[in-house]
Amino acid sequence: MYTLYYAPGAASLAVHWMLIELGVPFELVKLDLDAKAQKQPSYLKLNPSGVVPTLVIDGKPYAETAALLMLLAERHPEKHLAPAPGDAARGEFLQWMFYFANTMQPTYRLWFYGDEAAGPGNEEAAKAQARARIEAAWALVDDKLSGRQKYFLGEKPSAVDFLATMLARWSRNMPKPAQTWPHVGAYVARMKKMPSLIEVHKREGLTEWIGQ
Ligand SMILES: N[C@@H](CCC(=O)N[C@@H](CS)C(=O)NCC(=O)O)C(=O)O
């Protein structure tokens, strides 16, 4: 049994979306981030970093969005959301999962939590750095998507697409949203047609971005 601790539109969205796509039973626990529910002692026992998501699997809590996507994909191999070890596509799969988790996602944290990285009063400088890095990252991704494949690994979606699409969504109110790049724009338009992505927006009460 799965229990996902989440907040609407946060990093938990990719995991919630994948649970829906997998069609497995799960429970949700919504956290109010503005009320700092993620910093309460009871939650810190599950996730000592005090962030969402946390996914409890058979009573044991696990964290880190990209790891959770990889774990879920591995636990449900019949859905083919991750190439198995030894598969020719495995290297590219790992590369892009780590690119988004390790290179791109932290720059969004810098954008949304500028004071955390640069100290109070330096938020604007941190955001300017973050913006430049996020835009450079989307330019690189645009180049990758300029080939003819529909998804990151080819003709079928994988865990990479769940992470990449969520990160593209996060740029929606930035000066240059990810969809501004032509190949990313075409990719995002394709992803937005995925019924499970539309469904997770409904379930989290999110109206922005998905219908645009
Ligand atoms: N590396 C973590 C980052 C998670 C994260 O930063 N989550 C944000 C929401 S998108 C959060 O919980 N923010 C509340 C806080 O930091 O207090 C992951 O990928 O799961």
GROMACS .gro file of C-alpha atoms in nm, residues 18-176:
model
  159
   18MET     CA    1   0.281   0.842  -1.166
   19LEU     CA    2   0.066   0.666  -0.904
   20ILE     CA    3  -0.241   0.756  -1.112
   21GLU     CA    4  -0.072   0.642  -1.434
   22LEU     CA    5   0.025   0.310  -1.272
   23GLY     CA    6  -0.335   0.253  -1.164
   24VAL     CA    7  -0.231   0.129  -0.820
   25PRO     CA    8  -0.422   0.193  -0.496
   26PHE     CA    9  -0.286   0.474  -0.281
   27GLU     CA   10  -0.384   0.717  -0.009
   28LEU     CA   11  -0.306   1.088   0.004
   29VAL     CA   12  -0.218   1.311   0.297
   30LYS     CA   13  -0.225   1.680   0.206
   31LEU     CA   14   0.018   1.914   0.383
   32ASP     CA   15  -0.030   2.288   0.416
   33LEU     CA   16   0.316   2.421   0.332
   34ASP     CA   17   0.219   2.781   0.420
   35ALA     CA   18   0.124   2.661   0.770
   36LYS     CA   19   0.464   2.478   0.785
   37ALA     CA   20   0.301   2.138   0.831
   38GLN     CA   21   0.617   1.994   0.670
   39LYS     CA   22   0.822   2.117   0.968
   40GLN     CA   23   0.605   1.957   1.238
   41PRO     CA   24   0.785   1.694   1.449
   42SER     CA   25   0.545   1.419   1.346
   43TYR     CA   26   0.621   1.481   0.976
   44LEU     CA   27   0.994   1.527   1.032
   45LYS     CA   28   0.999   1.170   1.162
   46LEU     CA   29   0.892   1.061   0.813
   47ASN     CA   30   1.097   1.315   0.620
   48PRO     CA   31   1.377   1.477   0.823
   49SER     CA   32   1.436   1.733   0.544
   50GLY     CA   33   1.088   1.873   0.605
   51VAL     CA   34   0.983   1.873   0.240
   52VAL     CA   35   0.729   1.700   0.019
   53PRO     CA   36   0.699   1.442  -0.119
   54THR     CA   37   0.720   1.150   0.118
   55LEU     CA   38   0.596   0.816  -0.005
   56VAL     CA   39   0.522   0.554   0.258
   57ILE     CA   40   0.549   0.206   0.115
   58ASP     CA   41   0.421  -0.074   0.335
   59GLY     CA   42   0.481   0.137   0.645
   60LYS     CA   43   0.830   0.267   0.554
   61PRO     CA   44   0.881   0.630   0.443
   62TYR     CA   45   1.091   0.724   0.140
   63ALA     CA   46   1.185   1.069   0.005
   64GLU     CA   47   1.337   1.244  -0.299
   65THR     CA   48   1.110   1.289  -0.600
   66ALA     CA   49   1.337   1.140  -0.866
   67ALA     CA   50   1.419   0.839  -0.649
   68LEU     CA   51   1.048   0.782  -0.582
   69LEU     CA   52   0.972   0.792  -0.955
   70MET     CA   53   1.248   0.541  -1.024
   71LEU     CA   54   1.137   0.319  -0.736
   72LEU     CA   55   0.772   0.319  -0.848
   73ALA     CA   56   0.873   0.244  -1.207
   74GLU     CA   57   1.085  -0.049  -1.086
   75ARG     CA   58   0.811  -0.183  -0.860
   76HIS     CA   59   0.569  -0.194  -1.154
   77PRO     CA   60   0.787  -0.314  -1.445
   78GLU     CA   61   0.483  -0.420  -1.647
   79LYS     CA   62   0.410  -0.050  -1.708
   80HIS     CA   63   0.750   0.003  -1.878
   81LEU     CA   64   0.824   0.341  -1.723
   82ALA     CA   65   1.196   0.266  -1.678
   83PRO     CA   66   1.437   0.057  -1.885
   84ALA     CA   67   1.565  -0.238  -1.678
   85PRO     CA   68   1.936  -0.268  -1.591
   86GLY     CA   69   2.114  -0.399  -1.899
   87ASP     CA   70   1.862  -0.244  -2.140
   88ALA     CA   71   2.027  -0.032  -2.412
   89ALA     CA   72   1.821   0.272  -2.304
   90ARG     CA   73   1.924   0.246  -1.937
   91GLY     CA   74   2.221   0.482  -1.964
   92GLU     CA   75   2.021   0.760  -2.124
   93PHE     CA   76   1.742   0.703  -1.871
   94LEU     CA   77   1.981   0.746  -1.577
   95GLN     CA   78   2.149   1.046  -1.737
   96TRP     CA   79   1.824   1.237  -1.783
   97MET     CA   80   1.681   1.143  -1.444
   98PHE     CA   81   1.995   1.277  -1.280
   99TYR     CA   82   2.010   1.580  -1.505
  100PHE     CA   83   1.662   1.689  -1.399
  101ALA     CA   84   1.702   1.590  -1.034
  102ASN     CA   85   2.058   1.705  -0.983
  103THR     CA   86   2.108   1.996  -1.220
  104MET     CA   87   1.771   2.145  -1.303
  105GLN     CA   88   1.552   2.090  -0.995
  106PRO     CA   89   1.794   2.260  -0.749
  107THR     CA   90   1.795   2.574  -0.964
  108TYR     CA   91   1.419   2.596  -0.916
  109ARG     CA   92   1.472   2.579  -0.540
  110LEU     CA   93   1.708   2.875  -0.585
  111TRP     CA   94   1.436   3.059  -0.778
  112PHE     CA   95   1.151   2.987  -0.536
  113TYR     CA   96   1.357   3.011  -0.215
  114GLY     CA   97   1.617   3.274  -0.307
  115ASP     CA   98   1.671   3.391   0.051
  116GLU     CA   99   1.754   3.035   0.160
  117ALA     CA  100   2.059   3.017  -0.067
  118ALA     CA  101   2.177   3.378  -0.067
  119GLY     CA  102   2.058   3.508   0.270
  120PRO     CA  103   1.785   3.763   0.350
  121GLY     CA  104   1.803   4.071   0.130
  122ASN     CA  105   1.991   3.894  -0.148
  123GLU     CA  106   1.692   3.719  -0.290
  124GLU     CA  107   1.685   3.913  -0.619
  125ALA     CA  108   2.049   3.831  -0.694
  126ALA     CA  109   1.983   3.462  -0.625
  127LYS     CA  110   1.676   3.469  -0.849
  128ALA     CA  111   1.872   3.629  -1.133
  129GLN     CA  112   2.131   3.349  -1.111
  130ALA     CA  113   1.857   3.089  -1.090
  131ARG     CA  114   1.678   3.231  -1.392
  132ALA     CA  115   1.993   3.221  -1.605
  133ARG     CA  116   2.063   2.862  -1.504
  134ILE     CA  117   1.705   2.744  -1.558
  135GLU     CA  118   1.695   2.905  -1.903
  136ALA     CA  119   2.031   2.751  -1.999
  137ALA     CA  120   1.901   2.413  -1.887
  138TRP     CA  121   1.584   2.442  -2.099
  139ALA     CA  122   1.793   2.546  -2.400
  140LEU     CA  123   1.995   2.226  -2.356
  141VAL     CA  124   1.678   2.020  -2.324
  142ASP     CA  125   1.532   2.188  -2.632
  143ASP     CA  126   1.833   2.071  -2.828
  144LYS     CA  127   1.781   1.715  -2.700
  145LEU     CA  128   1.414   1.728  -2.803
  146SER     CA  129   1.495   1.856  -3.151
  147GLY     CA  130   1.525   1.495  -3.267
  148ARG     CA  131   1.218   1.317  -3.390
  149GLN     CA  132   1.136   1.122  -3.076
  150LYS     CA  133   0.811   1.197  -2.893
  151TYR     CA  134   0.939   1.143  -2.540
  152PHE     CA  135   1.279   1.155  -2.373
  153LEU     CA  136   1.358   0.792  -2.442
  154GLY     CA  137   1.176   0.755  -2.772
  155GLU     CA  138   0.821   0.662  -2.858
  156LYS     CA  139   0.690   0.583  -2.507
  157PRO     CA  140   0.680   0.788  -2.187
  158SER     CA  141   0.916   0.701  -1.902
  159ALA     CA  142   0.980   0.833  -1.552
  160VAL     CA  143   1.198   1.103  -1.712
  161ASP     CA  144   0.889   1.258  -1.871
  162PHE     CA  145   0.709   1.282  -1.538
  163LEU     CA  146   0.998   1.476  -1.387
  164ALA     CA  147   1.069   1.690  -1.693
  165THR     CA  148   0.705   1.789  -1.741
  166MET     CA  149   0.661   1.883  -1.375
  167LEU     CA  150   0.969   2.104  -1.396
  168ALA     CA  151   0.840   2.263  -1.717
  169ARG     CA  152   0.516   2.341  -1.529
  170TRP     CA  153   0.709   2.515  -1.255
  171SER     CA  154   0.841   2.770  -1.504
  172ARG     CA  155   0.490   2.882  -1.606
  173ASN     CA  156   0.508   3.218  -1.425
  174MET     CA  157   0.876   3.282  -1.495
  175PRO     CA  158   0.987   3.550  -1.744
  176LYS     CA  159   1.067   3.281  -2.003
   0.00000   0.00000   0.00000
